[in-house]
mmCIF file of C-alpha atoms in Angstrom:
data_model
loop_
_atom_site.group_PDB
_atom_site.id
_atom_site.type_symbol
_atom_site.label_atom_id
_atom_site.label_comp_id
_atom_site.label_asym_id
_atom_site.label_seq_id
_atom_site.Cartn_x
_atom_site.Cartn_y
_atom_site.Cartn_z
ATOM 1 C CA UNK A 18 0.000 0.000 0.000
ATOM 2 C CA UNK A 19 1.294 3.470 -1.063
ATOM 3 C CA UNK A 20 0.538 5.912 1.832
ATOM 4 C CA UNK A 21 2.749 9.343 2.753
ATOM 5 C CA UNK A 22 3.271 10.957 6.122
ATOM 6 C CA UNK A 23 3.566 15.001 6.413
ATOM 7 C CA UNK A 24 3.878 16.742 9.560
ATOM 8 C CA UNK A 25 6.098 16.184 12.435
ATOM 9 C CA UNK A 26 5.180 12.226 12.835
ATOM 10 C CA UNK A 27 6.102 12.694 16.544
ATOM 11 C CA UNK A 28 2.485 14.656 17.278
ATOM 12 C CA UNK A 29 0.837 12.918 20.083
ATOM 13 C CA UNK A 30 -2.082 12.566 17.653
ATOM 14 C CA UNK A 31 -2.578 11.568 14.040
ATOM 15 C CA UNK A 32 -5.223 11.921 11.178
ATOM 16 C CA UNK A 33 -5.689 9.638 8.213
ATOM 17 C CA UNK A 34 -7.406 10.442 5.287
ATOM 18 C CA UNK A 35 -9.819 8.151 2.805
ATOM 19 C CA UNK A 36 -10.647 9.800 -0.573
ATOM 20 C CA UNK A 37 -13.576 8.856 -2.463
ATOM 21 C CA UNK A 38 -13.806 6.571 -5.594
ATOM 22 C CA UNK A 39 -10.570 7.936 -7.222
ATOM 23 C CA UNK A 40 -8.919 6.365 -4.133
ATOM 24 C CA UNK A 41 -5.855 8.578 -4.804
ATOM 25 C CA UNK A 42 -3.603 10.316 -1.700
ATOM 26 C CA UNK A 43 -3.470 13.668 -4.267
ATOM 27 C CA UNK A 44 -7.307 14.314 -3.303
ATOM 28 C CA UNK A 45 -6.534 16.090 -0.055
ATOM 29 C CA UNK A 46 -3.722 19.105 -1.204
ATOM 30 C CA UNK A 47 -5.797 21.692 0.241
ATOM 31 C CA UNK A 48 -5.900 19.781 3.493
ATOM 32 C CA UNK A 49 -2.984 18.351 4.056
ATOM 33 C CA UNK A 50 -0.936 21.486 5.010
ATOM 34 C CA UNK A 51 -3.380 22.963 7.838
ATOM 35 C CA UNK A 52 -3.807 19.268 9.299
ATOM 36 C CA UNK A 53 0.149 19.206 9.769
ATOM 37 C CA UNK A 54 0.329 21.786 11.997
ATOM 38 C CA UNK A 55 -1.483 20.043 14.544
ATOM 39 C CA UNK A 56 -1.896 16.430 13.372
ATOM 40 C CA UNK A 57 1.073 13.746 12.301
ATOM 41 C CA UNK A 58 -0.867 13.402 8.390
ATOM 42 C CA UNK A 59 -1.265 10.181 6.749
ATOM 43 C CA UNK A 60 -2.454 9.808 3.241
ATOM 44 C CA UNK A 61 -2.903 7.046 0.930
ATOM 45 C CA UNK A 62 -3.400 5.421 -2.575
ATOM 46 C CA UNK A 63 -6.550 2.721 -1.727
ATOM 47 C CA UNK A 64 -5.852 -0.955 -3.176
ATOM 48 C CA UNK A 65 -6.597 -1.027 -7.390
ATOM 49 C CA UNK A 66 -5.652 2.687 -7.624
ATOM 50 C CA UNK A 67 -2.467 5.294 -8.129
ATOM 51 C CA UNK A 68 0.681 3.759 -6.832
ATOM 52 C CA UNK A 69 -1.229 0.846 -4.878
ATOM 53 C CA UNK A 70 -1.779 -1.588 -7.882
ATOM 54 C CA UNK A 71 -3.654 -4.506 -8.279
ATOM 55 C CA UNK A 72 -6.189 -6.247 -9.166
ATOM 56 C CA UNK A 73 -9.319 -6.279 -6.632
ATOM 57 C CA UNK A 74 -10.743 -9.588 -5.950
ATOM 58 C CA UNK A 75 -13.933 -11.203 -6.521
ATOM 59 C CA UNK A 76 -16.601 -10.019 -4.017
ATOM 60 C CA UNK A 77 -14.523 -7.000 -3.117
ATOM 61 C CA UNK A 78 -16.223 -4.863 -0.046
ATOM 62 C CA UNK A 79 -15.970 -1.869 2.090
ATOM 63 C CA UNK A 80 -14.609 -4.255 5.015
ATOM 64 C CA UNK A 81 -11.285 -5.247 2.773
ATOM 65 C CA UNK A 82 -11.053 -1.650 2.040
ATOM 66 C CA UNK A 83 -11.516 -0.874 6.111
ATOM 67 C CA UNK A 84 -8.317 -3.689 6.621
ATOM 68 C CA UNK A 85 -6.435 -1.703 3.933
ATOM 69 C CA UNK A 86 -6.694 1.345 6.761
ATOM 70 C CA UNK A 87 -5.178 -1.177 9.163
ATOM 71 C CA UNK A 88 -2.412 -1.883 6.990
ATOM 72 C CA UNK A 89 -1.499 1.356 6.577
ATOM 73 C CA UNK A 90 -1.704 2.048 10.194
ATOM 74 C CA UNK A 91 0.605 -0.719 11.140
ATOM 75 C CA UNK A 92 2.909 0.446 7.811
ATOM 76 C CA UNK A 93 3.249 4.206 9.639
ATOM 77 C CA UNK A 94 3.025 3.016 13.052
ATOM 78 C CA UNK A 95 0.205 4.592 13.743
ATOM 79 C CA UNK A 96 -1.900 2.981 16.402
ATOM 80 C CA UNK A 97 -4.678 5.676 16.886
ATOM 81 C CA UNK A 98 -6.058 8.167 13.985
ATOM 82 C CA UNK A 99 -8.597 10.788 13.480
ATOM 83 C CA UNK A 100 -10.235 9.779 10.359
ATOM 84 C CA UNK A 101 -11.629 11.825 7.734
ATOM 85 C CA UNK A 102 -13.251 10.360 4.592
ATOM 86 C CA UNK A 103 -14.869 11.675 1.439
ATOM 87 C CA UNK A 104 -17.659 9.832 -0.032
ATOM 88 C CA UNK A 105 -16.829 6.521 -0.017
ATOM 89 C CA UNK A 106 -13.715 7.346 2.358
ATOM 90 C CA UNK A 107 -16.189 7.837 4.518
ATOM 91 C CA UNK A 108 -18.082 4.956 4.320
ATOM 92 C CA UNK A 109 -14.522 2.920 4.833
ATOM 93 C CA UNK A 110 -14.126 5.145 7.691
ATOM 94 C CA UNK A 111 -17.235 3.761 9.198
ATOM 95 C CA UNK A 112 -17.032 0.350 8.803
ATOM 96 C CA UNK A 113 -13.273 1.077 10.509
ATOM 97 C CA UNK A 114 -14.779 2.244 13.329
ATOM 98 C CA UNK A 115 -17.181 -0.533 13.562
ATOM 99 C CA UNK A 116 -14.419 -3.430 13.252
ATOM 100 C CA UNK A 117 -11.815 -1.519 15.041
ATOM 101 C CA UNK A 118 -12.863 1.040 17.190
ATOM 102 C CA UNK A 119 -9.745 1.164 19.268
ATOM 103 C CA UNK A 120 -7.765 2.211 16.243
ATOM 104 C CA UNK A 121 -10.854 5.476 15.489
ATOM 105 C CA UNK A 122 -10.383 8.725 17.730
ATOM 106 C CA UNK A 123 -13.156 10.499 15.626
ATOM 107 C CA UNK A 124 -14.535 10.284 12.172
ATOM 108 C CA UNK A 125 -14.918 13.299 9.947
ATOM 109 C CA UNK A 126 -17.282 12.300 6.957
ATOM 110 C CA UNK A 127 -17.923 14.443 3.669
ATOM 111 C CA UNK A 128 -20.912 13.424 1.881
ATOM 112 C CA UNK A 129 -21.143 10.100 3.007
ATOM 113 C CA UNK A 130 -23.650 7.743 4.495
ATOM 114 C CA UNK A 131 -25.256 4.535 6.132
ATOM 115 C CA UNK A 132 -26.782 3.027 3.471
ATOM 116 C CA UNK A 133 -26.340 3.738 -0.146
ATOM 117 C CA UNK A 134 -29.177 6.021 -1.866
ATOM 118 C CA UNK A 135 -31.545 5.046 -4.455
ATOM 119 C CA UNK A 136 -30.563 8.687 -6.234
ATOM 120 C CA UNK A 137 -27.129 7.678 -5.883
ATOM 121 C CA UNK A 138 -27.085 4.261 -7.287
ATOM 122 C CA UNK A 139 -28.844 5.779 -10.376
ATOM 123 C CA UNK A 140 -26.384 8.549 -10.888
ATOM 124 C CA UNK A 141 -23.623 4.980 -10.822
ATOM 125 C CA UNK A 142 -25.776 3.139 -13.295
ATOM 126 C CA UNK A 143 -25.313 6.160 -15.844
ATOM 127 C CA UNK A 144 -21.657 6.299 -14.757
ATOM 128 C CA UNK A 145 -21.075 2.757 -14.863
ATOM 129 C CA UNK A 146 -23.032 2.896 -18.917
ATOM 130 C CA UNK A 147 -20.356 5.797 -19.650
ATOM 131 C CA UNK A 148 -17.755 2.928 -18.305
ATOM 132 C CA UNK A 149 -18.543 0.181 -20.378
ATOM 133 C CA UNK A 150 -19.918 1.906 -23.273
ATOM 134 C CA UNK A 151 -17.479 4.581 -24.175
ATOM 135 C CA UNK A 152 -14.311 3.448 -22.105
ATOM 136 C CA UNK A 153 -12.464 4.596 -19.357
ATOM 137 C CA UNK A 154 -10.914 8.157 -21.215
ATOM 138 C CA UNK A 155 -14.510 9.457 -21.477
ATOM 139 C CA UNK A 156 -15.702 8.151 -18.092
ATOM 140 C CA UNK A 157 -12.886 9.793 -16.146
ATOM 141 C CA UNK A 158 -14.022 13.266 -18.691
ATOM 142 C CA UNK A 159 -17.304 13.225 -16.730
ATOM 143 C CA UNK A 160 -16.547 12.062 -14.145
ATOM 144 C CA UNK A 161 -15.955 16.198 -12.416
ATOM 145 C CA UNK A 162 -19.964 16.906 -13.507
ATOM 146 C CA UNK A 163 -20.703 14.815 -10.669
ATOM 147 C CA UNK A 164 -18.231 16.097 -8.013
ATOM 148 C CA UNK A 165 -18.328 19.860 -8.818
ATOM 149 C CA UNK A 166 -20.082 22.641 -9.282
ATOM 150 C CA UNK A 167 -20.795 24.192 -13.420
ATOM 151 C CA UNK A 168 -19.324 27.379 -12.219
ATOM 152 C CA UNK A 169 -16.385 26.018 -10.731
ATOM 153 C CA UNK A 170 -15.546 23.496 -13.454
ATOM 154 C CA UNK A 171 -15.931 27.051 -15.587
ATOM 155 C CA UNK A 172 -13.262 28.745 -13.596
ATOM 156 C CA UNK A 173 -10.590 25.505 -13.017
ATOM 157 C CA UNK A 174 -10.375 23.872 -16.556
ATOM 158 C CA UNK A 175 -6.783 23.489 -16.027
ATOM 159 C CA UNK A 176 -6.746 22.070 -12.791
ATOM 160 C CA UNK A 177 -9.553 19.622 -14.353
ATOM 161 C CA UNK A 178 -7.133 19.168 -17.129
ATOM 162 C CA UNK A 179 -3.889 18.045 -15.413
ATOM 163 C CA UNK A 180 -6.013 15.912 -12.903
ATOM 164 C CA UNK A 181 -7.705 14.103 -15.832
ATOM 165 C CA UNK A 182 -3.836 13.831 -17.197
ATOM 166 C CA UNK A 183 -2.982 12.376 -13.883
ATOM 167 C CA UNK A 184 -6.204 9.793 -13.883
ATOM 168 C CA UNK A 185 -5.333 8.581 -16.965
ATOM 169 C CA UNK A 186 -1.780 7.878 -15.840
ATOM 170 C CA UNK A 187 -2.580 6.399 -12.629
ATOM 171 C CA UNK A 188 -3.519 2.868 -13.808
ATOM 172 C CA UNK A 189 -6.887 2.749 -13.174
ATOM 173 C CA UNK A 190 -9.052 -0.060 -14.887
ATOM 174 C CA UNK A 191 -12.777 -0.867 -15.377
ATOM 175 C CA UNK A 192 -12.881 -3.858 -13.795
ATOM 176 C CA UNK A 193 -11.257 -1.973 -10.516
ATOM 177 C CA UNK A 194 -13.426 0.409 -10.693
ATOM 178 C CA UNK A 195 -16.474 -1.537 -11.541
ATOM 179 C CA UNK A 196 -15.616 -3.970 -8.424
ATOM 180 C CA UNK A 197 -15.352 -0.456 -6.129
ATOM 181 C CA UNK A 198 -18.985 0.872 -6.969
ATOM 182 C CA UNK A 199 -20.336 -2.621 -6.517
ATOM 183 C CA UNK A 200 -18.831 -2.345 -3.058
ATOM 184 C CA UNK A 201 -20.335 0.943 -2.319
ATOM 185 C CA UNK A 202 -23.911 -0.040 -3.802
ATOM 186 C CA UNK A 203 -23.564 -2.811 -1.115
ATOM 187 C CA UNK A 204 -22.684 -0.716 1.960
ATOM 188 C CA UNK A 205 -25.255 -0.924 4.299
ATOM 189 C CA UNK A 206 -24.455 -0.194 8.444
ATOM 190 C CA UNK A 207 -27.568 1.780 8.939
ATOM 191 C CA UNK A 208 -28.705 -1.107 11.576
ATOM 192 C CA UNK A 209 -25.188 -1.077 13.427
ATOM 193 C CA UNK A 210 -24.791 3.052 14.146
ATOM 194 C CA UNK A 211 -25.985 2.588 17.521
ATOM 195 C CA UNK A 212 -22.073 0.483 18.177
ATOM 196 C CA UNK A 213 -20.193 3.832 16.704
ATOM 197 C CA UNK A 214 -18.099 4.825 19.915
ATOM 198 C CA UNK A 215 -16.357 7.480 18.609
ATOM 199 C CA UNK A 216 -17.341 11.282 18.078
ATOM 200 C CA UNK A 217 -18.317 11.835 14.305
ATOM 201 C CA UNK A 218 -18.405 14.914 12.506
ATOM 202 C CA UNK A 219 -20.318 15.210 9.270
ATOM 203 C CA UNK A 220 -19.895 18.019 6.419
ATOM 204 C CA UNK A 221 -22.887 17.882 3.691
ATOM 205 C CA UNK A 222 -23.344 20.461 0.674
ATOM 206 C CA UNK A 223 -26.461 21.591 -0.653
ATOM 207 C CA UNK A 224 -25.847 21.284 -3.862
ATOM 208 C CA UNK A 225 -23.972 17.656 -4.039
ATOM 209 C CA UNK A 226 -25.415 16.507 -7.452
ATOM 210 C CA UNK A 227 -24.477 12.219 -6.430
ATOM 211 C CA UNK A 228 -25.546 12.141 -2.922
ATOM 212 C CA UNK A 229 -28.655 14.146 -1.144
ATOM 213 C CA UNK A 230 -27.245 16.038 1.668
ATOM 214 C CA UNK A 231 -30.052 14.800 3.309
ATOM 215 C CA UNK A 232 -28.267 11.513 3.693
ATOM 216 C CA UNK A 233 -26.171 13.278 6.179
ATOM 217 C CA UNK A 234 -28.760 14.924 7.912
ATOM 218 C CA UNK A 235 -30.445 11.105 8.561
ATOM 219 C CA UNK A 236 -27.004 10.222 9.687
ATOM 220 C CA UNK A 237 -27.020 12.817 12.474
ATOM 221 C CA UNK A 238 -29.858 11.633 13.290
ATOM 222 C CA UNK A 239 -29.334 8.254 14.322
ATOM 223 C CA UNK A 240 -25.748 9.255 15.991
ATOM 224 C CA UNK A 241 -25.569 10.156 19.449
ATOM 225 C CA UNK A 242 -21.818 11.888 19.207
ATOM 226 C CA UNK A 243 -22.510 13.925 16.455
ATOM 227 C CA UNK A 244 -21.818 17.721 14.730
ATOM 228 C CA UNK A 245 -23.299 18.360 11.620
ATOM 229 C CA UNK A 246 -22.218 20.921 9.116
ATOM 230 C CA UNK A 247 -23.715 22.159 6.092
ATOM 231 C CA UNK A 248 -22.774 23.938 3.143
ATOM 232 C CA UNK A 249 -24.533 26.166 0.530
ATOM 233 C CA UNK A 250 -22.429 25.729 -2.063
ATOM 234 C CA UNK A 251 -19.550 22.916 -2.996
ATOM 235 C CA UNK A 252 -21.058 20.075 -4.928
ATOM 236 C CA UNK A 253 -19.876 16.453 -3.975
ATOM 237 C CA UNK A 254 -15.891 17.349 -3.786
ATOM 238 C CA UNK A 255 -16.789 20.594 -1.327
ATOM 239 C CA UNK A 256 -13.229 20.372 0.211
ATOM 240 C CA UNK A 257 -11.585 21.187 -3.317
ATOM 241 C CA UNK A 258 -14.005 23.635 -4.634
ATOM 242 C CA UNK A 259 -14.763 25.535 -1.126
ATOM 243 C CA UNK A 260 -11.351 24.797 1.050
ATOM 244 C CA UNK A 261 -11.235 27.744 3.030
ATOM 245 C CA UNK A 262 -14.747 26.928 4.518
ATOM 246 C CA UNK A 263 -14.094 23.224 4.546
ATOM 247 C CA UNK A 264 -10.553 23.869 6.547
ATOM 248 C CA UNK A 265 -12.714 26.173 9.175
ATOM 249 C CA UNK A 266 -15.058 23.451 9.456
ATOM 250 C CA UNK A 267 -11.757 21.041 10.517
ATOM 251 C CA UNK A 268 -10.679 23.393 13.107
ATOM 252 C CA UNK A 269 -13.943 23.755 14.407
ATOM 253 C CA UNK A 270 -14.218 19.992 15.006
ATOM 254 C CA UNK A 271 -10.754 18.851 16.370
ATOM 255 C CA UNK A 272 -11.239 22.257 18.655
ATOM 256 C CA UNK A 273 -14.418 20.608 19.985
ATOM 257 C CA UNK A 274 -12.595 17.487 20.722
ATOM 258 C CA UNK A 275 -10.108 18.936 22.718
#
């Protein structure tokens, strides 16, 4: 497993972060360098993706993805971590905490949830249709109209540019990716949320296109040690396209915890 540490790795505390589909370590740039100051940072390439190939097994789930967390832990020596996930980092970082809660200080989830929507599994069928019926290059074109906002897109073609660049060089494959969104149409803990020990934070934008920010607001719901936060504006990737509130939103969280 590829994974990088920044920050001074002797902090008496550490935070590990779980991207979303893409899987890649890059996701969290505007993150990584506010975390450090307080937080030993650990980032990672999930299994089938970037500079962790291979190929993912038959019946591939959220649980193997949840052990690759552990390995990475044990790989940094890192007993303990804050986690934050995106999307489906989040959902790994729930099943984590369910299978390991010793190793979970808090979770910090960005448009995740307990049980995958019916909206969202549509917005995978077309995605998965774009996959097998015009290839992987177009795919990975579309795939930023369902992470971020028109306006945004309008304003960072470049950016969208050299990360499609970098997708394309990463060694993704459809059969990869087609085992991960099986994986995430099966994720289902909503009758296990009452075992969560941990404190959870969860950030939701108004305007995520692939998953109803109301998923979060059922999530807060059922948890009894949790802070919800909301966003306007964002889309699904709300950490990339709104940072500065997104970073706020971290210190406001790990200040709570103190």
């Amino acid at each position: 497993m590829y994974y990088e540490i920044h920050g001074d790795a002797s902090h008496s505390e550490a935070v590990l972060l779980s991207s979303g589909l893409g899987g890649s370590h890059q996701y969290w740039q505007a993150q990584v360098p506010e975390l450090a100051k307080r937080f030993k940072v650990v980032i990672y390439d999930q299994y089938g993706t970037g500079k962790s190939a291979g190929v993912l097994p038959h019946g591939y789930k959220i649980a193997d993805m949840a052990a690759e967390i552990e390995t990475v832990m044990a790989q940094s020596r890192t007993e303990r971590a804050h986690i934050i996930g995106h999307a489906l980092g989040g959902l790994i970082g729930l099943q984590l905490a369910l299978q390991s809660p010793e190793k979970v200080a808090s979770l910090l989830l960005i448009n995740a949830w307990d049980k995958t929507d019916e909206h969202t599994k549509r917005c995978f069928d077309i995605r998965k249709s774009i996959l097998k019926q015009a290839g992987l290059e177009v795919y990975l074109k579309a795939q930023p109209l369902f992470l971020y906002p028109s306006e945004w897109m309008k304003s960072n073609r470049a950016l969208l540019d050299r990360e499609l660049d970098h997708l394309l060089s990463s060694g993704f494959s459809e059969d990869n990716l087609l085992a991960r969104i099986a994986a995430i149409e099966a994720f289902d803990v909503s009758q296990s949320l009452q075992e969560l020990a941990c404190p959870v934070g969860l950030v939701a934008s108004k305007d995520d296109l692939l998953v109803p920010y109301s998923c979060s607001l059922e999530l807060d719901k059922k948890l009894t040690q949790s802070s919800l936060y909301v966003l306007e504006h964002g889309g699904h990737g709300c950490n990339v396209t709104e940072p500065e509130a997104f970073n706020h939103i971290l210190e406001t969280f790990y200040d709570a915890l103190r």
